[in-house]
Amino acid sequence: MSKVEVSDIIGEFHFSIPIQIRFSDIDGYQHVNNGVYFNYFEHSRAAFLMDSCGWNIMEVGTVVAHVGIDYFRPIHLSDQIRAYVKCVKIGNTSFDLVQYLIGMTSDNQEVVFSKCKCTLVSVDMKTMKPVPIPSFYRSKLES
């Protein structure tokens, strides 16, 4: 896995959100449990869809088709992190998001903690069947 630099990432993303690390996120190894990263990425995806795209999930939902996470370094309770989200591919009914957890460690180093690639599928909320991504949301994802 190649090294990922903060400066290579931040300028490419127009959406980010702070992530609060909770005491309950910390495991016996004194860092955020790997499963909790899924929660951080899920929260930032939802915020991205609502805030950047105006996505109304009560009309057209999204379901996760695939999630892959790369862990670069552990997150500790005293670290300050932000999630960065952007759309990198749009199909007919699906789209791919790339997400990063980036922040400051307790010794003031700005680092990349983790990367996530997620494929979401646009679905009809009544039938839960895939539907084409509505043009309004498509244009927001493309910008």
Coordinates of N, CA and C in Angstrom, one line a residue:
M1 N 0.8 -1.2 0.0 CA 0.0 0.0 0.0 C 0.9 1.2 0.0
S2 N 0.7 2.1 -0.9 CA 1.5 3.3 -1.0 C 1.1 4.3 0.1
K3 N 2.1 5.1 0.4 CA 1.8 6.1 1.5 C 0.9 7.2 0.9
V4 N 0.0 7.6 1.7 CA -1.0 8.7 1.4 C -0.6 9.9 2.2
E5 N -0.5 11.1 1.4 CA -0.1 12.3 2.1 C -1.4 13.2 2.2
V6 N -1.5 13.9 3.3 CA -2.6 14.8 3.6 C -2.7 15.9 2.5
S7 N -1.6 16.5 2.1 CA -1.6 17.5 1.1 C -2.1 17.1 -0.2
D8 N -2.0 15.8 -0.5 CA -2.5 15.2 -1.8 C -4.0 15.1 -1.8
I9 N -4.6 15.1 -0.6 CA -6.0 14.7 -0.5 C -6.9 16.0 -0.3
I10 N -6.6 16.8 0.7 CA -7.5 17.8 1.2 C -7.9 18.8 0.0
G11 N -7.0 19.2 -0.8 CA -7.4 20.1 -1.9 C -8.4 19.5 -2.9
E12 N -8.5 18.2 -3.0 CA -9.4 17.6 -4.0 C -10.8 17.4 -3.4
F13 N -11.0 17.7 -2.2 CA -12.3 17.5 -1.5 C -13.0 18.8 -1.2
H14 N -14.3 18.9 -1.6 CA -15.1 20.1 -1.3 C -16.0 19.9 -0.1
F15 N -16.1 18.6 0.5 CA -16.9 18.4 1.6 C -16.1 17.7 2.7
S16 N -16.2 18.2 3.9 CA -15.7 17.5 5.1 C -16.6 17.8 6.3
I17 N -16.4 17.0 7.3 CA -17.2 17.1 8.5 C -16.4 16.6 9.7
P18 N -16.4 17.3 10.8 CA -15.7 16.8 12.0 C -16.3 15.6 12.5
I19 N -15.5 14.7 13.1 CA -16.0 13.5 13.7 C -15.6 13.5 15.2
Q20 N -16.6 13.3 16.0 CA -16.4 13.3 17.4 C -16.0 11.8 17.8
I21 N -14.8 11.7 18.5 CA -14.4 10.4 19.0 C -15.0 10.3 20.4
R22 N -15.8 9.2 20.6 CA -16.4 9.0 21.9 C -15.6 8.0 22.7
F23 N -15.6 8.1 24.0 CA -14.9 7.2 24.9 C -15.3 5.8 24.6
S24 N -16.6 5.5 24.2 CA -17.0 4.2 24.0 C -16.5 3.6 22.6
D25 N -15.9 4.5 21.8 CA -15.3 4.0 20.6 C -13.9 3.3 20.8
I26 N -13.3 3.5 22.0 CA -12.0 3.0 22.3 C -12.1 1.6 22.8
D27 N -11.2 0.8 22.2 CA -11.2 -0.6 22.6 C -10.0 -0.9 23.6
G28 N -9.8 -2.2 23.9 CA -8.8 -2.6 24.9 C -7.4 -2.2 24.5
Y29 N -7.2 -2.0 23.2 CA -5.8 -1.6 22.7 C -5.6 -0.1 22.8
Q30 N -6.6 0.7 23.4 CA -6.5 2.1 23.6 C -6.6 2.9 22.4
H31 N -7.2 2.4 21.3 CA -7.5 3.1 20.1 C -8.9 2.8 19.6
V32 N -9.3 3.6 18.6 CA -10.7 3.4 18.1 C -10.7 2.0 17.5
N33 N -11.7 1.2 17.8 CA -11.9 -0.1 17.3 C -12.2 0.0 15.8
N34 N -11.6 -1.0 15.1 CA -11.7 -0.9 13.6 C -13.1 -0.9 13.1
G35 N -14.1 -1.6 13.8 CA -15.5 -1.6 13.4 C -16.1 -0.2 13.5
V36 N -15.6 0.7 14.4 CA -16.2 2.0 14.6 C -15.9 2.9 13.4
Y37 N -14.8 2.6 12.7 CA -14.5 3.4 11.5 C -15.7 3.3 10.5
F38 N -16.4 2.2 10.4 CA -17.6 2.1 9.6 C -18.6 3.1 10.0
N39 N -18.8 3.3 11.3 CA -19.8 4.3 11.7 C -19.3 5.7 11.3
Y40 N -18.1 6.0 11.5 CA -17.6 7.3 11.1 C -17.8 7.6 9.6
F41 N -17.5 6.6 8.8 CA -17.7 6.7 7.3 C -19.2 6.8 7.0
E42 N -20.0 6.0 7.7 CA -21.4 6.0 7.4 C -22.0 7.4 7.7
H43 N -21.6 8.0 8.9 CA -22.1 9.3 9.3 C -21.7 10.3 8.3
S44 N -20.4 10.3 7.8 CA -20.0 11.3 6.9 C -20.6 11.1 5.5
R45 N -20.9 9.9 5.1 CA -21.6 9.7 3.8 C -23.0 10.3 3.9
A46 N -23.7 10.0 5.0 CA -25.1 10.5 5.1 C -25.1 12.1 5.1
A47 N -24.1 12.7 5.8 CA -24.0 14.1 5.9 C -23.7 14.7 4.5
F48 N -22.8 14.0 3.7 CA -22.5 14.4 2.4 C -23.7 14.4 1.5
L49 N -24.5 13.3 1.5 CA -25.7 13.2 0.7 C -26.7 14.2 1.0
M50 N -26.9 14.5 2.3 CA -27.9 15.4 2.7 C -27.5 16.9 2.5
D51 N -26.2 17.2 3.0 CA -25.8 18.6 2.9 C -25.3 19.0 1.5
S52 N -24.6 18.2 0.8 CA -24.0 18.6 -0.5 C -24.9 18.3 -1.6
C53 N -25.7 17.2 -1.5 CA -26.6 16.8 -2.6 C -28.1 17.1 -2.4
G54 N -28.4 17.5 -1.2 CA -29.8 17.7 -0.9 C -30.7 16.4 -1.0
W55 N -30.0 15.3 -0.8 CA -30.7 14.0 -1.1 C -31.8 13.7 -0.1
N56 N -33.0 13.5 -0.5 CA -34.1 13.1 0.3 C -34.3 11.6 0.3
I57 N -33.8 11.0 1.4 CA -33.8 9.5 1.4 C -35.2 9.0 1.6
M58 N -36.2 9.8 1.9 CA -37.6 9.3 2.0 C -38.2 9.1 0.6
E59 N -37.6 9.8 -0.4 CA -38.1 9.6 -1.8 C -37.3 8.5 -2.5
V60 N -36.0 8.7 -2.5 CA -35.1 7.8 -3.2 C -34.0 7.5 -2.2
G61 N -33.9 6.2 -1.8 CA -32.9 5.8 -0.8 C -31.6 5.4 -1.5
T62 N -30.7 5.1 -0.6 CA -29.4 4.6 -1.1 C -29.1 3.4 -0.1
V63 N -28.6 2.3 -0.7 CA -28.1 1.2 0.0 C -26.7 0.9 -0.3
V64 N -25.9 0.4 0.6 CA -24.5 0.1 0.4 C -24.4 -1.2 -0.3
A65 N -23.7 -1.2 -1.5 CA -23.4 -2.4 -2.2 C -22.0 -3.0 -1.9
H66 N -21.1 -2.1 -1.5 CA -19.7 -2.5 -1.2 C -19.0 -1.4 -0.3
V67 N -18.3 -1.9 0.6 CA -17.4 -1.0 1.4 C -16.1 -1.6 1.6
G68 N -15.0 -0.9 1.3 CA -13.7 -1.3 1.6 C -12.9 -0.2 2.3
I69 N -12.2 -0.6 3.4 CA -11.5 0.3 4.2 C -10.0 -0.1 4.3
D70 N -9.2 0.9 4.2 CA -7.8 0.8 4.4 C -7.4 1.5 5.7
Y71 N -6.7 0.9 6.6 CA -6.3 1.5 7.9 C -4.9 1.8 7.8
F72 N -4.5 3.1 7.9 CA -3.1 3.5 7.9 C -2.5 3.7 9.2
R73 N -3.2 4.2 10.2 CA -2.7 4.3 11.5 C -3.9 4.4 12.5
P74 N -3.7 4.1 13.8 CA -4.8 4.1 14.7 C -5.2 5.5 15.1
I75 N -6.5 5.6 15.4 CA -7.0 6.8 16.0 C -7.1 6.6 17.5
H76 N -6.7 7.7 18.2 CA -6.7 7.6 19.7 C -7.7 8.7 20.2
L77 N -8.1 8.6 21.4 CA -9.2 9.4 22.0 C -8.8 10.9 21.9
S78 N -7.5 11.2 22.0 CA -7.1 12.6 22.0 C -6.9 13.2 20.6
D79 N -7.0 12.4 19.6 CA -6.8 12.9 18.2 C -8.1 13.7 17.8
Q80 N -7.9 14.6 16.8 CA -8.9 15.4 16.2 C -9.1 15.0 14.8
I81 N -10.2 14.5 14.4 CA -10.4 14.0 13.0 C -11.5 14.7 12.2
R82 N -11.4 14.7 10.9 CA -12.4 15.1 10.0 C -12.5 14.0 9.0
A83 N -13.8 13.9 8.5 CA -14.0 12.9 7.4 C -14.2 13.8 6.1
Y84 N -13.5 13.4 5.0 CA -13.6 14.0 3.7 C -14.3 13.0 2.8
V85 N -15.2 13.6 2.0 CA -16.0 12.7 1.1 C -16.1 13.3 -0.3
K86 N -16.0 12.5 -1.3 CA -16.3 13.0 -2.7 C -16.8 11.8 -3.5
C87 N -17.5 12.1 -4.6 CA -18.0 11.1 -5.5 C -16.9 11.0 -6.6
V88 N -16.6 9.8 -6.9 CA -15.5 9.5 -7.9 C -16.0 8.8 -9.2
K89 N -17.2 8.3 -9.1 CA -17.8 7.5 -10.3 C -19.3 7.5 -10.1
I90 N -20.0 7.7 -11.3 CA -21.4 7.6 -11.3 C -21.9 6.7 -12.4
G91 N -22.7 5.7 -12.1 CA -23.3 4.9 -13.1 C -24.7 5.2 -13.3
N92 N -25.5 4.2 -13.8 CA -26.9 4.5 -14.0 C -27.7 4.5 -12.6
T93 N -27.5 3.4 -11.8 CA -28.1 3.3 -10.5 C -27.2 3.4 -9.4
S94 N -25.9 3.3 -9.6 CA -24.9 3.3 -8.5 C -23.9 4.4 -8.7
F95 N -23.2 4.7 -7.6 CA -22.1 5.7 -7.6 C -21.1 5.3 -6.5
D96 N -19.9 5.7 -6.7 CA -18.8 5.4 -5.8 C -18.4 6.7 -5.1
L97 N -18.2 6.5 -3.8 CA -17.6 7.6 -2.9 C -16.3 7.2 -2.4
V98 N -15.4 8.1 -2.3 CA -14.1 7.9 -1.7 C -14.1 8.8 -0.4
Q99 N -13.7 8.3 0.7 CA -13.7 9.0 1.9 C -12.4 8.8 2.7
Y100 N -12.0 9.8 3.4 CA -10.8 9.7 4.2 C -11.1 10.2 5.6
L101 N -10.4 9.7 6.6 CA -10.3 10.2 7.9 C -8.9 10.8 8.1
I102 N -8.9 12.1 8.3 CA -7.7 12.9 8.4 C -7.7 13.8 9.6
G103 N -6.6 14.0 10.3 CA -6.6 14.9 11.4 C -5.3 15.0 12.1
M104 N -5.4 15.6 13.3 CA -4.3 15.9 14.1 C -4.1 14.9 15.2
T105 N -2.9 14.4 15.4 CA -2.6 13.5 16.5 C -2.4 14.4 17.8
S106 N -2.3 13.7 18.9 CA -2.1 14.4 20.1 C -0.7 15.2 20.2
D107 N 0.2 14.7 19.3 CA 1.5 15.4 19.2 C 1.6 16.3 18.0
N108 N 0.4 16.8 17.5 CA 0.3 17.8 16.5 C 0.8 17.4 15.1
Q109 N 0.7 16.2 14.8 CA 1.0 15.7 13.4 C -0.2 15.6 12.6
E110 N -0.3 16.2 11.4 CA -1.5 16.0 10.6 C -1.2 14.7 9.7
V111 N -2.2 13.8 9.9 CA -2.0 12.5 9.3 C -3.3 12.0 8.6
V112 N -3.1 11.0 7.7 CA -4.3 10.3 7.2 C -4.4 9.0 8.0
F113 N -5.6 8.8 8.6 CA -5.8 7.7 9.4 C -6.4 6.5 8.6
S114 N -7.3 6.8 7.7 CA -8.0 5.7 7.0 C -8.6 6.2 5.7
K115 N -8.8 5.3 4.8 CA -9.5 5.5 3.5 C -10.6 4.5 3.3
C116 N -11.7 5.0 2.7 CA -12.8 4.1 2.5 C -13.3 4.3 1.0
K117 N -13.6 3.3 0.4 CA -14.3 3.3 -0.9 C -15.6 2.6 -0.8
C118 N -16.7 3.3 -1.1 CA -18.0 2.8 -0.9 C -18.8 2.9 -2.2
T119 N -19.5 1.8 -2.6 CA -20.5 1.9 -3.7 C -21.9 1.9 -3.1
L120 N -22.6 2.9 -3.5 CA -24.0 3.0 -3.1 C -24.9 2.8 -4.3
V121 N -26.1 2.3 -4.1 CA -27.1 2.1 -5.1 C -28.3 2.9 -4.8
S122 N -28.8 3.6 -5.7 CA -30.1 4.3 -5.6 C -31.3 3.4 -5.7
V123 N -32.2 3.5 -4.7 CA -33.3 2.5 -4.7 C -34.6 3.2 -4.4
D124 N -35.7 2.6 -5.0 CA -37.1 3.1 -4.7 C -37.4 2.7 -3.2
M125 N -37.8 3.6 -2.4 CA -38.1 3.3 -1.0 C -39.3 2.3 -0.8
K126 N -40.2 2.2 -1.7 CA -41.3 1.3 -1.6 C -41.0 -0.1 -2.0
T127 N -40.2 -0.2 -3.0 CA -39.9 -1.6 -3.5 C -38.5 -2.1 -3.2
M128 N -37.6 -1.1 -2.8 CA -36.2 -1.4 -2.5 C -35.5 -2.0 -3.7
K129 N -36.0 -1.7 -4.9 CA -35.4 -2.1 -6.1 C -34.5 -0.9 -6.6
P130 N -33.4 -1.2 -7.3 CA -32.6 -0.1 -7.9 C -33.3 0.7 -8.9
V131 N -33.1 2.0 -8.8 CA -33.7 3.0 -9.8 C -32.6 3.9 -10.3
P132 N -32.7 4.4 -11.5 CA -31.7 5.4 -12.0 C -31.6 6.6 -11.0
I133 N -30.4 7.0 -10.8 CA -30.1 8.2 -10.0 C -30.8 9.4 -10.6
P134 N -31.7 10.0 -9.8 CA -32.4 11.2 -10.3 C -31.4 12.3 -10.8
S135 N -31.8 12.9 -11.8 CA -30.9 13.9 -12.5 C -30.5 15.0 -11.5
F136 N -31.4 15.4 -10.6 CA -31.0 16.5 -9.6 C -29.8 16.0 -8.8
Y137 N -29.9 14.8 -8.3 CA -28.8 14.2 -7.4 C -27.6 14.0 -8.2
R138 N -27.8 13.5 -9.4 CA -26.7 13.2 -10.3 C -25.8 14.5 -10.5
S139 N -26.5 15.6 -10.8 CA -25.8 16.8 -11.1 C -25.0 17.3 -9.8
K140 N -25.6 17.1 -8.6 CA -24.9 17.4 -7.4 C -23.7 16.5 -7.2
L141 N -23.8 15.2 -7.4 CA -22.7 14.3 -7.3 C -21.6 14.6 -8.2
E142 N -21.9 15.1 -9.4 CA -20.9 15.4 -10.4 C -20.1 16.7 -10.1
S143 N -20.8 17.6 -9.3 CA -20.1 18.9 -9.1 C -19.1 18.8 -7.9

